[in-house]
Every structure is written in C-alpha cells, then in structure tokens.
Amino acid sequence: MMAGNELYVATALGLIFIGLATVTIKRNLIKMVIGFSVADTGVNLLIVALGWFPNRTAPIIDDPSLLSDRATLAVRSAAIVDPVPQALVLTAIVIGVGVTALMLAYVIRLYATEGSLDVSRFGRMKW
Amino acid sequence: MKQIVSFLALATLAVLLWNLAPIAMPSDLGPVASHYVSHGLQENRGSNLVTSVVVNYRGFDTLGEVTVLFLSVSGVGFVLRRRSGLKVHRQRPASEIITTGARMLFAPTVLFGAYIFVHGHLTPGGGFQGGAVVASAVLLLILADRDLVLPHAALGWLESLSGFGFVLAGVVGLVVSGSFLANHGIIPLGTWNRLLSAGIIPVIYVLIGLKVGSELAALLDVMVHAADEGEAHS
C-alpha cells in the first residue's frame, strides 16, 4: 500500500469484519443490529480513507483570491482531499440511520409476536 | 461448528479484501473530483466543496437519499402501526435534573441545529447534520416526558412541504437553465463567504434540514409510542 492511509484502511476492514462476525455468530437480534451498524461504520470509514491523501486539507476553501486567480486555484486543488467520497459517506450515514431504525422496528415487532430475541427460535416461515 | 465455519469464511474474505485494497487505492483526485475541486468555487460560490457536491453536482442522488430516508421512516411507521403488544413496566417519571435540563437545552439545541444547516455551504455542516441535531432536541423532550404528544399534523406538513420545495427547486432549475437542480440563473450567486451566497444551495440545504429534522422526530415518536400503546392495553 502506498498512500499512507494503511491505518485507516486496516481499522475500517477490522470494523467491517467485527460487524459481520457479530451478525453471523450472535443469535440475539439486537446484537445483530449492532453488528450491522458497526459494519456500516467500517464501510463509511473505508470510503473516506480511500479519498484521503497525505498532507492535504479538508475540501473547504478559505481564500477569496482563489475566485479570480485560476493558477493559484490549480495549485490549491492539489492540496485538497477528495470531496466526492465525503459527500458519498454523508449520504451513507443518513441511510444507515434509516436502515438501523427499520431493523429495530422489525425487532420490536418480532419480539412482540414471538416473545424472544433469539433468531434460532424463529422457525416458522410464512409465504 | 457453525461459528467456526462463519469465522473461517470471514477470515478468507478479510485476506482477499486486504490483498485487493492496494488495487482500488487511488493516489490522486480522479477526473470528476478534480473538476469539482477546480471549478466548484466559480460555479457555486460556496466555500464547502462537499456541500457543492452533495447539493449541486450530485443533487439528484441527494434527492434519492431523502426519498430513502422517507421510505425507511414510513416503513418503521408501517411496521409499528398497530399495538405492538409489548408489556412495558410502568416507568418512574424522569428526575427533575432531566426535566429541567431538557427544558433548558431544548431551545439552544434547536438553534444550534438551525445554525448548522443554514451555514452548510460555508462551514462543515449541512441539512442532514443539522436535522439530526434538531431531532436530538426532540429526543431530549421525549426523555424528559414520556407522555409527550408531538404535533403530528404540523410535522407532516413541514416534512411534505420541504420535500416538495426540494423538488420544486430542481424543476425551477430545469425550466430556467435547462438542467434539473441547476444552480445558475435562479438566485444570484452573491459574494463569496457570505450567508446569502452560493445561489440555491443554502435554500435546498435548509429544506433538507427541516425535512430530516421532522422525519427523525416522527421516527422517535413512533418508536416511543410503539411501547406505550402496548402498555396501555396490557
């Protein structure tokens, strides 16, 4: 790896696998939802880490001279991290909240009808 | 046994992904991103390039995202619409510290959320973050008083009108300058780094902030009352 963001990528992959392991190994539905949420965080961190380059600043422009001066702007744009993954992750975080809320709603409904949070007890299939 | 199998599968996936990672690792901005970075300031007159991407260049995706959030909130409302049958123990009312603290913090929190989504084109922030902060103010009120009844009709209207306003802003762009959610020729771009600048971006972000805030508040309300109704019928 060359970009200098190995730590972020490794942490992100770690979070993804902690989350997926929780989802596959745990039987408690609430813990599975937590696992999905952790994996979601890992994916977000991975996407942001892929758009990060060493020695660059946040994509917020603070110098008014850049409005007229195209040459300086070209230099400065080489000093900014990629704004596209950040915008993507902004989207993904909100969607993650919505998905988590929907999963928790199903958990509430399942607990109310089955009286248990253990997935291995849900044998009935309904088609 | 099952656990070992799933663990092995995950470990294999981890090794594969780790070996795949250097291939996907870009070393500089892609062509699209470098256009956004080098032209974003002239085209949108906003300091925060992430906001320019979210609201203007990728505004259509953001419209889709708002739709997904709306769908998930309506899904939660649909799943929990009937009595859940949950038996919740009668809870003690919140302590005086929580009620007083919530009453004191509600207005500053809403104000802070509004600040975040109004300044989305200038500082790190925007409609989604600000909306979430506003919804957390509502959560404070719910924590302080479980029997709180939110004004559902007002929240519904606020959410519908702000969503409608977002689409309307896009259609106005389509009519005025020929592309959906276009940001030139509708509102003057204004001076750089002023609150009223960046054309249509702050308008759309305020609408998104209102929509996300009212949606998440309605979500919290539905989830709290799912347990309450079961309690009433137990």
PDB file of N, CA, C and O in Angstrom, chain B residues 63 66-67 70 156-172 180-181 200 203-204 207-208 210-212 214-215:
ATOM      1  N   LEU B  63     -31.533  13.805  -3.644  1.00  0.00           N
ATOM      2  CA  LEU B  63     -32.989  13.663  -3.706  1.00  0.00           C
ATOM      3  C   LEU B  63     -33.374  12.204  -3.479  1.00  0.00           C
ATOM      4  O   LEU B  63     -34.315  11.901  -2.733  1.00  0.00           O
ATOM      5  N   VAL B  66     -32.945  11.414   0.232  1.00  0.00           N
ATOM      6  CA  VAL B  66     -34.054  11.924   1.028  1.00  0.00           C
ATOM      7  C   VAL B  66     -35.255  10.995   0.884  1.00  0.00           C
ATOM      8  O   VAL B  66     -35.974  10.707   1.848  1.00  0.00           O
ATOM      9  N   THR B  67     -35.428  10.455  -0.347  1.00  0.00           N
ATOM     10  CA  THR B  67     -36.527   9.524  -0.580  1.00  0.00           C
ATOM     11  C   THR B  67     -36.328   8.234   0.219  1.00  0.00           C
ATOM     12  O   THR B  67     -37.279   7.706   0.805  1.00  0.00           O
ATOM     13  N   PHE B  70     -37.162   8.871   3.761  1.00  0.00           N
ATOM     14  CA  PHE B  70     -38.617   8.948   3.899  1.00  0.00           C
ATOM     15  C   PHE B  70     -39.224   7.548   3.893  1.00  0.00           C
ATOM     16  O   PHE B  70     -40.088   7.223   4.722  1.00  0.00           O
ATOM     17  N   GLY B 156     -46.007  16.554   9.798  1.00  0.00           N
ATOM     18  CA  GLY B 156     -46.273  16.000   8.469  1.00  0.00           C
ATOM     19  C   GLY B 156     -46.256  17.073   7.401  1.00  0.00           C
ATOM     20  O   GLY B 156     -45.659  16.906   6.331  1.00  0.00           O
ATOM     21  N   TRP B 157     -46.917  18.207   7.705  1.00  0.00           N
ATOM     22  CA  TRP B 157     -46.923  19.299   6.721  1.00  0.00           C
ATOM     23  C   TRP B 157     -45.524  19.829   6.467  1.00  0.00           C
ATOM     24  O   TRP B 157     -45.142  20.094   5.329  1.00  0.00           O
ATOM     25  N   LEU B 158     -44.750  20.013   7.569  1.00  0.00           N
ATOM     26  CA  LEU B 158     -43.382  20.534   7.426  1.00  0.00           C
ATOM     27  C   LEU B 158     -42.560  19.618   6.529  1.00  0.00           C
ATOM     28  O   LEU B 158     -41.875  20.063   5.596  1.00  0.00           O
ATOM     29  N   GLU B 159     -42.681  18.300   6.784  1.00  0.00           N
ATOM     30  CA  GLU B 159     -41.911  17.335   6.017  1.00  0.00           C
ATOM     31  C   GLU B 159     -42.334  17.341   4.548  1.00  0.00           C
ATOM     32  O   GLU B 159     -41.495  17.413   3.641  1.00  0.00           O
ATOM     33  N   SER B 160     -43.666  17.320   4.320  1.00  0.00           N
ATOM     34  CA  SER B 160     -44.136  17.266   2.932  1.00  0.00           C
ATOM     35  C   SER B 160     -43.754  18.529   2.189  1.00  0.00           C
ATOM     36  O   SER B 160     -43.284  18.473   1.045  1.00  0.00           O
ATOM     37  N   LEU B 161     -43.949  19.691   2.844  1.00  0.00           N
ATOM     38  CA  LEU B 161     -43.678  20.949   2.139  1.00  0.00           C
ATOM     39  C   LEU B 161     -42.198  21.097   1.832  1.00  0.00           C
ATOM     40  O   LEU B 161     -41.823  21.570   0.755  1.00  0.00           O
ATOM     41  N   SER B 162     -41.317  20.664   2.779  1.00  0.00           N
ATOM     42  CA  SER B 162     -39.888  20.828   2.494  1.00  0.00           C
ATOM     43  C   SER B 162     -39.447  19.863   1.398  1.00  0.00           C
ATOM     44  O   SER B 162     -38.644  20.246   0.539  1.00  0.00           O
ATOM     45  N   GLY B 163     -40.001  18.642   1.396  1.00  0.00           N
ATOM     46  CA  GLY B 163     -39.678  17.730   0.305  1.00  0.00           C
ATOM     47  C   GLY B 163     -40.160  18.275  -1.025  1.00  0.00           C
ATOM     48  O   GLY B 163     -39.447  18.243  -2.041  1.00  0.00           O
ATOM     49  N   PHE B 164     -41.389  18.825  -1.000  1.00  0.00           N
ATOM     50  CA  PHE B 164     -41.946  19.426  -2.217  1.00  0.00           C
ATOM     51  C   PHE B 164     -41.074  20.591  -2.687  1.00  0.00           C
ATOM     52  O   PHE B 164     -40.823  20.752  -3.885  1.00  0.00           O
ATOM     53  N   GLY B 165     -40.606  21.402  -1.708  1.00  0.00           N
ATOM     54  CA  GLY B 165     -39.769  22.543  -2.062  1.00  0.00           C
ATOM     55  C   GLY B 165     -38.479  22.118  -2.739  1.00  0.00           C
ATOM     56  O   GLY B 165     -38.001  22.772  -3.668  1.00  0.00           O
ATOM     57  N   PHE B 166     -37.896  20.993  -2.266  1.00  0.00           N
ATOM     58  CA  PHE B 166     -36.664  20.480  -2.867  1.00  0.00           C
ATOM     59  C   PHE B 166     -36.904  20.134  -4.340  1.00  0.00           C
ATOM     60  O   PHE B 166     -36.171  20.575  -5.234  1.00  0.00           O
ATOM     61  N   VAL B 167     -37.988  19.382  -4.592  1.00  0.00           N
ATOM     62  CA  VAL B 167     -38.281  19.004  -5.978  1.00  0.00           C
ATOM     63  C   VAL B 167     -38.598  20.249  -6.802  1.00  0.00           C
ATOM     64  O   VAL B 167     -38.156  20.382  -7.957  1.00  0.00           O
ATOM     65  N   LEU B 168     -39.331  21.190  -6.190  1.00  0.00           N
ATOM     66  CA  LEU B 168     -39.696  22.416  -6.897  1.00  0.00           C
ATOM     67  C   LEU B 168     -38.442  23.193  -7.301  1.00  0.00           C
ATOM     68  O   LEU B 168     -38.346  23.691  -8.429  1.00  0.00           O
ATOM     69  N   ALA B 169     -37.453  23.278  -6.381  1.00  0.00           N
ATOM     70  CA  ALA B 169     -36.209  23.980  -6.704  1.00  0.00           C
ATOM     71  C   ALA B 169     -35.520  23.311  -7.887  1.00  0.00           C
ATOM     72  O   ALA B 169     -34.994  23.990  -8.781  1.00  0.00           O
ATOM     73  N   GLY B 170     -35.571  21.970  -7.914  1.00  0.00           N
ATOM     74  CA  GLY B 170     -34.987  21.263  -9.045  1.00  0.00           C
ATOM     75  C   GLY B 170     -35.708  21.567 -10.337  1.00  0.00           C
ATOM     76  O   GLY B 170     -35.081  21.812 -11.380  1.00  0.00           O
ATOM     77  N   VAL B 171     -37.040  21.602 -10.290  1.00  0.00           N
ATOM     78  CA  VAL B 171     -37.816  21.851 -11.502  1.00  0.00           C
ATOM     79  C   VAL B 171     -37.602  23.282 -11.982  1.00  0.00           C
ATOM     80  O   VAL B 171     -37.522  23.536 -13.202  1.00  0.00           O
ATOM     81  N   VAL B 172     -37.489  24.233 -11.038  1.00  0.00           N
ATOM     82  CA  VAL B 172     -37.215  25.614 -11.432  1.00  0.00           C
ATOM     83  C   VAL B 172     -35.894  25.678 -12.196  1.00  0.00           C
ATOM     84  O   VAL B 172     -35.791  26.349 -13.226  1.00  0.00           O
ATOM     85  N   PHE B 180     -31.897  19.795 -14.355  1.00  0.00           N
ATOM     86  CA  PHE B 180     -32.519  19.610 -13.050  1.00  0.00           C
ATOM     87  C   PHE B 180     -31.549  20.017 -11.951  1.00  0.00           C
ATOM     88  O   PHE B 180     -30.383  19.652 -11.972  1.00  0.00           O
ATOM     89  N   LEU B 181     -32.045  20.802 -10.979  1.00  0.00           N
ATOM     90  CA  LEU B 181     -31.247  21.287  -9.849  1.00  0.00           C
ATOM     91  C   LEU B 181     -30.074  22.169 -10.289  1.00  0.00           C
ATOM     92  O   LEU B 181     -29.055  22.217  -9.617  1.00  0.00           O
ATOM     93  N   ILE B 200     -28.669  28.620  -4.977  1.00  0.00           N
ATOM     94  CA  ILE B 200     -29.804  27.832  -4.492  1.00  0.00           C
ATOM     95  C   ILE B 200     -29.374  26.825  -3.426  1.00  0.00           C
ATOM     96  O   ILE B 200     -30.207  26.204  -2.774  1.00  0.00           O
ATOM     97  N   VAL B 203     -30.718  27.355   0.173  1.00  0.00           N
ATOM     98  CA  VAL B 203     -32.173  27.149   0.192  1.00  0.00           C
ATOM     99  C   VAL B 203     -32.485  25.659   0.284  1.00  0.00           C
ATOM    100  O   VAL B 203     -33.259  25.201   1.139  1.00  0.00           O
ATOM    101  N   ILE B 204     -31.818  24.871  -0.597  1.00  0.00           N
ATOM    102  CA  ILE B 204     -32.082  23.433  -0.615  1.00  0.00           C
ATOM    103  C   ILE B 204     -31.628  22.795   0.692  1.00  0.00           C
ATOM    104  O   ILE B 204     -32.303  21.928   1.253  1.00  0.00           O
ATOM    105  N   LEU B 207     -34.122  23.357   3.393  1.00  0.00           N
ATOM    106  CA  LEU B 207     -35.272  22.471   3.193  1.00  0.00           C
ATOM    107  C   LEU B 207     -34.935  21.044   3.638  1.00  0.00           C
ATOM    108  O   LEU B 207     -35.732  20.383   4.310  1.00  0.00           O
ATOM    109  N   ILE B 208     -33.715  20.578   3.271  1.00  0.00           N
ATOM    110  CA  ILE B 208     -33.303  19.228   3.688  1.00  0.00           C
ATOM    111  C   ILE B 208     -33.232  19.148   5.207  1.00  0.00           C
ATOM    112  O   ILE B 208     -33.669  18.161   5.814  1.00  0.00           O
ATOM    113  N   LEU B 210     -34.937  20.872   7.443  1.00  0.00           N
ATOM    114  CA  LEU B 210     -36.291  20.798   8.002  1.00  0.00           C
ATOM    115  C   LEU B 210     -36.875  19.411   7.793  1.00  0.00           C
ATOM    116  O   LEU B 210     -37.498  18.834   8.690  1.00  0.00           O
ATOM    117  N   LYS B 211     -36.644  18.857   6.593  1.00  0.00           N
ATOM    118  CA  LYS B 211     -37.230  17.557   6.281  1.00  0.00           C
ATOM    119  C   LYS B 211     -36.630  16.467   7.160  1.00  0.00           C
ATOM    120  O   LYS B 211     -37.354  15.670   7.767  1.00  0.00           O
ATOM    121  N   VAL B 212     -35.285  16.449   7.253  1.00  0.00           N
ATOM    122  CA  VAL B 212     -34.635  15.414   8.058  1.00  0.00           C
ATOM    123  C   VAL B 212     -35.009  15.564   9.524  1.00  0.00           C
ATOM    124  O   VAL B 212     -35.314  14.573  10.210  1.00  0.00           O
ATOM    125  N   SER B 214     -37.769  16.888  10.870  1.00  0.00           N
ATOM    126  CA  SER B 214     -39.140  16.468  11.178  1.00  0.00           C
ATOM    127  C   SER B 214     -39.303  14.965  10.995  1.00  0.00           C
ATOM    128  O   SER B 214     -40.023  14.316  11.756  1.00  0.00           O
ATOM    129  N   GLU B 215     -38.583  14.384  10.006  1.00  0.00           N
ATOM    130  CA  GLU B 215     -38.685  12.938   9.793  1.00  0.00           C
ATOM    131  C   GLU B 215     -38.129  12.163  10.984  1.00  0.00           C
ATOM    132  O   GLU B 215     -38.762  11.223  11.476  1.00  0.00           O
TER     133      GLU B 215
END
